[in-house]
Structures are given as C-alpha cells and as structure tokens.
Short mmCIF file of N, CA, C and O in Angstrom, two decimals:
data_model
loop_
_atom_site.label_atom_id
_atom_site.label_comp_id
_atom_site.label_asym_id
_atom_site.label_seq_id
_atom_site.Cartn_x
_atom_site.Cartn_y
_atom_site.Cartn_z
N MET O 16 90.58 127.54 93.77
CA MET O 16 91.07 126.74 92.84
C MET O 16 92.52 126.05 93.44
O MET O 16 92.98 125.42 92.83
N LYS O 17 93.27 127.00 94.36
CA LYS O 17 94.74 126.42 94.73
C LYS O 17 94.25 125.38 95.39
O LYS O 17 94.73 124.52 96.08
N TRP O 18 93.01 125.31 96.64
CA TRP O 18 92.77 124.10 97.46
C TRP O 18 92.87 123.23 96.60
O TRP O 18 92.61 121.74 96.91
N LEU O 19 92.27 122.84 95.21
CA LEU O 19 91.68 121.67 94.80
C LEU O 19 92.90 121.55 93.82
O LEU O 19 93.20 120.46 94.22
N ILE O 20 94.09 122.00 93.14
CA ILE O 20 95.28 121.82 93.12
C ILE O 20 96.07 121.25 94.28
O ILE O 20 96.85 119.93 93.70
N ALA O 21 96.09 122.09 95.17
CA ALA O 21 96.83 121.43 96.54
C ALA O 21 96.09 119.62 97.00
O ALA O 21 96.32 118.73 97.09
N ALA O 22 94.45 119.21 96.93
CA ALA O 22 93.84 118.19 97.24
C ALA O 22 94.53 117.55 96.03
O ALA O 22 94.85 116.03 96.45
N LEU O 23 94.90 117.16 94.92
CA LEU O 23 94.76 116.51 93.55
C LEU O 23 96.35 116.29 93.89
O LEU O 23 96.84 114.65 94.33
N VAL O 24 97.42 117.07 94.10
CA VAL O 24 98.78 116.76 94.75
C VAL O 24 99.10 115.94 95.58
O VAL O 24 99.47 114.82 95.79
N LEU O 25 97.96 115.85 96.87
CA LEU O 25 97.81 115.30 98.68
C LEU O 25 97.50 113.90 98.08
O LEU O 25 97.78 112.93 98.14
N VAL O 26 96.64 113.83 97.35
CA VAL O 26 95.73 112.10 96.47
C VAL O 26 97.21 111.84 95.82
O VAL O 26 96.77 110.30 95.60
N GLY O 27 97.85 112.45 94.74
CA GLY O 27 98.77 111.64 93.55
C GLY O 27 99.81 110.91 94.41
O GLY O 27 100.42 110.52 94.28
N GLY O 28 99.79 112.17 95.41
CA GLY O 28 101.40 111.43 97.08
C GLY O 28 101.08 110.22 97.13
O GLY O 28 102.01 109.46 97.32
N ALA O 29 99.72 110.52 97.65
CA ALA O 29 99.49 108.91 98.72
C ALA O 29 99.26 107.90 97.63
O ALA O 29 99.50 106.72 98.27
N GLY O 30 98.75 107.96 96.72
CA GLY O 30 98.91 106.82 95.58
C GLY O 30 100.03 106.18 95.53
O GLY O 30 100.23 105.00 95.15
N TYR O 31 101.01 107.28 95.30
CA TYR O 31 102.67 106.97 95.22
C TYR O 31 102.97 106.01 96.24
O TYR O 31 103.58 104.76 96.13
N ALA O 32 102.52 106.54 97.09
CA ALA O 32 103.39 105.82 99.31
C ALA O 32 102.70 103.93 99.02
O ALA O 32 103.50 102.97 99.00
N PHE O 33 101.75 104.03 98.12
CA PHE O 33 100.89 102.56 98.54
C PHE O 33 101.12 101.66 97.30
O PHE O 33 101.12 100.26 97.43
N ALA O 34 101.90 102.51 96.14
CA ALA O 34 102.68 101.48 95.25
C ALA O 34 103.93 101.53 94.95
O ALA O 34 104.49 100.86 94.40
N ALA O 35 104.07 101.72 96.17
CA ALA O 35 106.05 101.42 96.39
C ALA O 35 106.05 100.06 96.39
O ALA O 35 105.64 99.13 96.82
N PRO O 36 107.65 99.82 95.63
CA PRO O 36 108.28 98.38 95.46
C PRO O 36 108.05 97.92 96.75
O PRO O 36 109.02 98.70 97.97
N LYS O 37 108.47 96.28 97.32
CA LYS O 37 108.04 95.97 98.68
C LYS O 37 109.45 95.15 98.39
O LYS O 37 109.27 94.55 97.82
N PRO O 38 110.67 94.82 99.54
CA PRO O 38 111.85 94.31 99.58
C PRO O 38 111.07 92.84 99.42
O PRO O 38 110.02 92.72 100.13
N CYS O 39 111.83 92.34 98.66
CA CYS O 39 111.96 90.87 98.44
C CYS O 39 111.84 90.05 99.44
O CYS O 39 110.48 89.08 99.82
N GLU O 40 112.40 90.06 100.54
CA GLU O 40 112.88 89.55 102.51
C GLU O 40 111.24 89.63 103.07
O GLU O 40 110.46 89.06 103.34
N GLU O 41 110.55 91.16 103.05
CA GLU O 41 109.67 90.84 103.67
C GLU O 41 108.12 91.02 103.26
O GLU O 41 107.23 90.04 103.66
N LEU O 42 107.99 90.69 102.06
CA LEU O 42 107.13 89.61 100.96
C LEU O 42 106.71 88.38 100.98
O LEU O 42 106.22 87.85 101.27
N LYS O 43 108.39 88.17 100.60
CA LYS O 43 108.44 86.36 100.69
C LYS O 43 108.19 85.98 102.56
O LYS O 43 107.30 84.34 102.61
N ALA O 44 108.28 87.01 103.99
CA ALA O 44 107.97 86.55 104.76
C ALA O 44 106.50 86.75 104.73
O ALA O 44 105.74 85.69 106.09
N GLU O 45 105.69 87.10 104.14
CA GLU O 45 104.45 88.04 104.34
C GLU O 45 103.51 86.47 104.01
O GLU O 45 102.49 86.07 104.37
N ILE O 46 104.16 85.91 102.46
CA ILE O 46 103.40 84.90 101.70
C ILE O 46 103.40 83.61 102.70
O ILE O 46 102.47 82.88 102.74
N ALA O 47 104.48 83.37 103.33
CA ALA O 47 105.10 82.45 103.88
C ALA O 47 103.97 82.17 104.98
O ALA O 47 103.94 81.27 105.56
N ALA O 48 103.83 82.92 105.61
CA ALA O 48 102.79 83.16 107.02
C ALA O 48 101.79 83.01 107.01
O ALA O 48 100.85 82.27 106.82
N LYS O 49 101.12 83.71 105.39
CA LYS O 49 99.90 83.18 104.85
C LYS O 49 99.72 81.68 104.51
O LYS O 49 98.75 80.76 105.03
N LEU O 50 100.63 81.24 104.19
CA LEU O 50 100.98 79.49 104.23
C LEU O 50 101.12 78.71 105.27
O LEU O 50 99.95 77.63 105.23
N ASP O 51 101.86 79.34 106.04
CA ASP O 51 101.78 78.21 107.47
C ASP O 51 100.71 78.53 107.79
O ASP O 51 99.81 77.61 108.76
N ALA O 52 99.93 79.72 108.02
CA ALA O 52 98.10 79.87 108.58
C ALA O 52 97.09 78.64 108.39
O ALA O 52 96.80 78.61 108.59
N LYS O 53 97.59 78.30 107.02
CA LYS O 53 96.89 78.04 106.07
C LYS O 53 97.41 76.13 106.44
O LYS O 53 96.53 75.45 105.66
N LYS O 54 97.88 76.37 106.72
CA LYS O 54 98.99 74.55 107.52
C LYS O 54 99.44 73.88 106.08
O LYS O 54 99.52 72.82 106.21
N VAL O 55 99.87 74.66 105.18
CA VAL O 55 100.65 74.16 104.14
C VAL O 55 102.03 73.98 103.77
O VAL O 55 102.30 74.59 105.03
N ALA O 56 102.27 72.34 104.12
CA ALA O 56 103.50 72.30 104.48
C ALA O 56 104.37 71.90 103.34
O ALA O 56 103.99 71.41 102.31
N ASN O 57 105.53 71.63 103.51
CA ASN O 57 106.66 70.76 102.88
C ASN O 57 106.57 71.85 100.99
O ASN O 57 106.02 71.26 99.79
N TYR O 58 106.63 73.02 101.54
CA TYR O 58 107.33 74.06 100.19
C TYR O 58 108.47 74.57 100.32
O TYR O 58 108.81 74.98 101.50
N THR O 59 108.56 74.98 99.46
CA THR O 59 109.48 76.75 99.31
C THR O 59 109.15 77.32 98.42
O THR O 59 109.22 77.73 97.84
N LEU O 60 109.74 78.80 98.77
CA LEU O 60 109.19 79.99 97.98
C LEU O 60 111.00 80.51 98.18
O LEU O 60 112.18 80.30 98.78
N GLU O 61 110.98 80.54 97.34
CA GLU O 61 112.93 81.07 96.39
C GLU O 61 112.53 82.59 95.53
O GLU O 61 111.59 82.30 94.93
N ILE O 62 113.20 83.39 95.90
CA ILE O 62 113.40 84.76 95.40
C ILE O 62 114.56 84.89 93.68
O ILE O 62 115.73 84.35 94.24
N VAL O 63 114.07 84.96 92.99
CA VAL O 63 114.64 85.06 91.68
C VAL O 63 114.66 85.70 90.37
O VAL O 63 113.62 86.25 90.33
N PRO O 64 115.50 86.19 89.58
CA PRO O 64 115.22 87.21 89.15
C PRO O 64 114.56 86.48 87.69
O PRO O 64 114.02 85.42 87.55
N ASN O 65 113.67 87.33 87.31
CA ASN O 65 112.31 87.33 86.05
C ASN O 65 112.61 86.04 85.34
O ASN O 65 112.20 85.50 84.90
N LYS O 66 114.20 86.28 84.77
CA LYS O 66 114.43 85.33 83.64
C LYS O 66 114.74 84.48 84.49
O LYS O 66 114.79 83.17 83.33
N GLN O 67 114.98 83.78 85.28
CA GLN O 67 115.59 82.77 86.28
C GLN O 67 113.70 82.18 86.53
O GLN O 67 113.79 80.88 87.11
N VAL O 68 112.65 82.07 85.88
CA VAL O 68 111.09 81.57 86.62
C VAL O 68 111.12 80.45 86.24
O VAL O 68 110.62 79.76 87.02
N GLY O 69 111.15 80.18 84.79
CA GLY O 69 110.66 79.10 84.47
C GLY O 69 109.66 78.39 84.61
O GLY O 69 108.63 79.38 84.57
N ASP O 70 109.42 77.27 84.74
CA ASP O 70 107.95 76.85 85.29
C ASP O 70 107.62 76.81 86.14
O ASP O 70 106.73 76.26 86.81
N LYS O 71 108.21 77.78 87.37
CA LYS O 71 107.90 77.43 88.96
C LYS O 71 106.55 77.99 89.35
O LYS O 71 106.27 78.97 87.93
N THR O 72 105.91 78.14 89.96
CA THR O 72 104.54 79.11 90.36
C THR O 72 104.97 80.16 90.90
O THR O 72 105.53 80.21 92.32
N VAL O 73 104.19 81.55 90.26
CA VAL O 73 104.72 82.46 90.62
C VAL O 73 103.41 83.23 91.52
O VAL O 73 102.95 83.29 91.54
N VAL O 74 104.04 83.73 93.15
CA VAL O 74 103.16 83.90 94.25
C VAL O 74 103.61 85.20 94.14
O VAL O 74 102.67 85.85 95.28
N GLY O 75 104.54 86.25 93.81
CA GLY O 75 104.58 87.09 94.01
C GLY O 75 105.51 88.33 93.67
O GLY O 75 106.39 87.71 92.60
N THR O 76 105.65 89.56 93.15
CA THR O 76 106.68 90.29 92.17
C THR O 76 106.99 91.27 93.21
O THR O 76 106.07 91.73 94.22
N CYS O 77 109.04 91.02 93.01
CA CYS O 77 109.11 92.41 94.14
C CYS O 77 110.01 93.17 93.41
O CYS O 77 110.43 93.20 92.63
N ASP O 78 110.76 94.26 94.09
CA ASP O 78 112.31 94.61 93.78
C ASP O 78 110.98 95.46 92.92
O ASP O 78 112.09 95.24 91.57
N GLY O 79 110.22 96.05 92.76
CA GLY O 79 110.15 97.02 91.80
C GLY O 79 109.67 96.24 90.16
O GLY O 79 109.61 96.71 89.35
N GLY O 80 109.57 94.90 90.41
CA GLY O 80 109.38 93.83 89.43
C GLY O 80 110.52 93.59 88.75
O GLY O 80 109.94 92.79 87.67
N THR O 81 111.49 93.79 89.79
CA THR O 81 112.79 93.07 89.01
C THR O 81 112.72 91.41 88.91
O THR O 81 113.74 90.61 88.44
N GLN O 82 111.98 90.96 90.40
CA GLN O 82 112.26 90.09 90.68
C GLN O 82 111.05 89.11 91.46
O GLN O 82 110.03 90.15 91.31
N LYS O 83 111.09 87.81 91.50
CA LYS O 83 110.06 87.50 91.29
C LYS O 83 109.95 86.23 92.74
O LYS O 83 111.51 85.79 93.14
N ILE O 84 108.84 85.85 93.58
CA ILE O 84 108.93 84.77 94.88
C ILE O 84 107.71 83.89 94.00
O ILE O 84 106.89 83.88 93.32
N VAL O 85 109.05 82.63 93.87
CA VAL O 85 108.02 81.32 93.12
C VAL O 85 108.11 80.28 94.43
O VAL O 85 108.93 80.19 95.49
N TYR O 86 107.06 79.74 94.49
CA TYR O 86 106.26 78.62 94.86
C TYR O 86 107.07 77.42 94.66
O TYR O 86 106.90 76.87 93.05
N GLU O 87 107.08 76.27 95.04
CA GLU O 87 107.79 74.86 95.14
C GLU O 87 106.85 73.83 96.19
O GLU O 87 107.81 73.95 96.99
N LYS O 88 106.50 72.92 95.92
CA LYS O 88 106.16 72.00 96.28
C LYS O 88 106.71 71.40 96.71
O LYS O 88 107.78 70.62 95.20
N LYS O 89 107.57 70.51 97.26
CA LYS O 89 108.57 69.34 97.71
C LYS O 89 108.48 67.56 97.59
O LYS O 89 107.01 67.76 97.57
#
C-alpha cells in the first residue's frame, strides 16, 4: 500500500513539472523559430497582457496565463 501512495505522489509531481508556466520570452523565441523554419516573413510577435489582446491573433499564452503572445502580419 505504501508503494502505491509513493507512486501516486511521484506521478502527480511529475505532471505539475510539465505544466509549469513558461516564461514569455522563451515561448516567444520558440514560436519565432517555428515561423522562421516555415519561411514566414514580415510578421511581429508581441507579448501583451490579456486585456490588451484586441483583435490580434493569439499564438501563445505565458506567465501562468496572465499574458499572451500575439501574431500580426506586417
């Protein structure tokens, strides 16, 4: 029984580690790399608070859901 509880605690802790909030600059760099790999040109990525998204296209959420990364074609 003790091994079952220990296994559940370990699995639960591992799930939290994967769901940890990602820093915005790191996520923005990852998204930019993917867009560059697809040869997308003339775009901007901007980190904005949730309330300032407006009609821009959201391509990522970061800092624990408090900010968004928005994509805009130039």
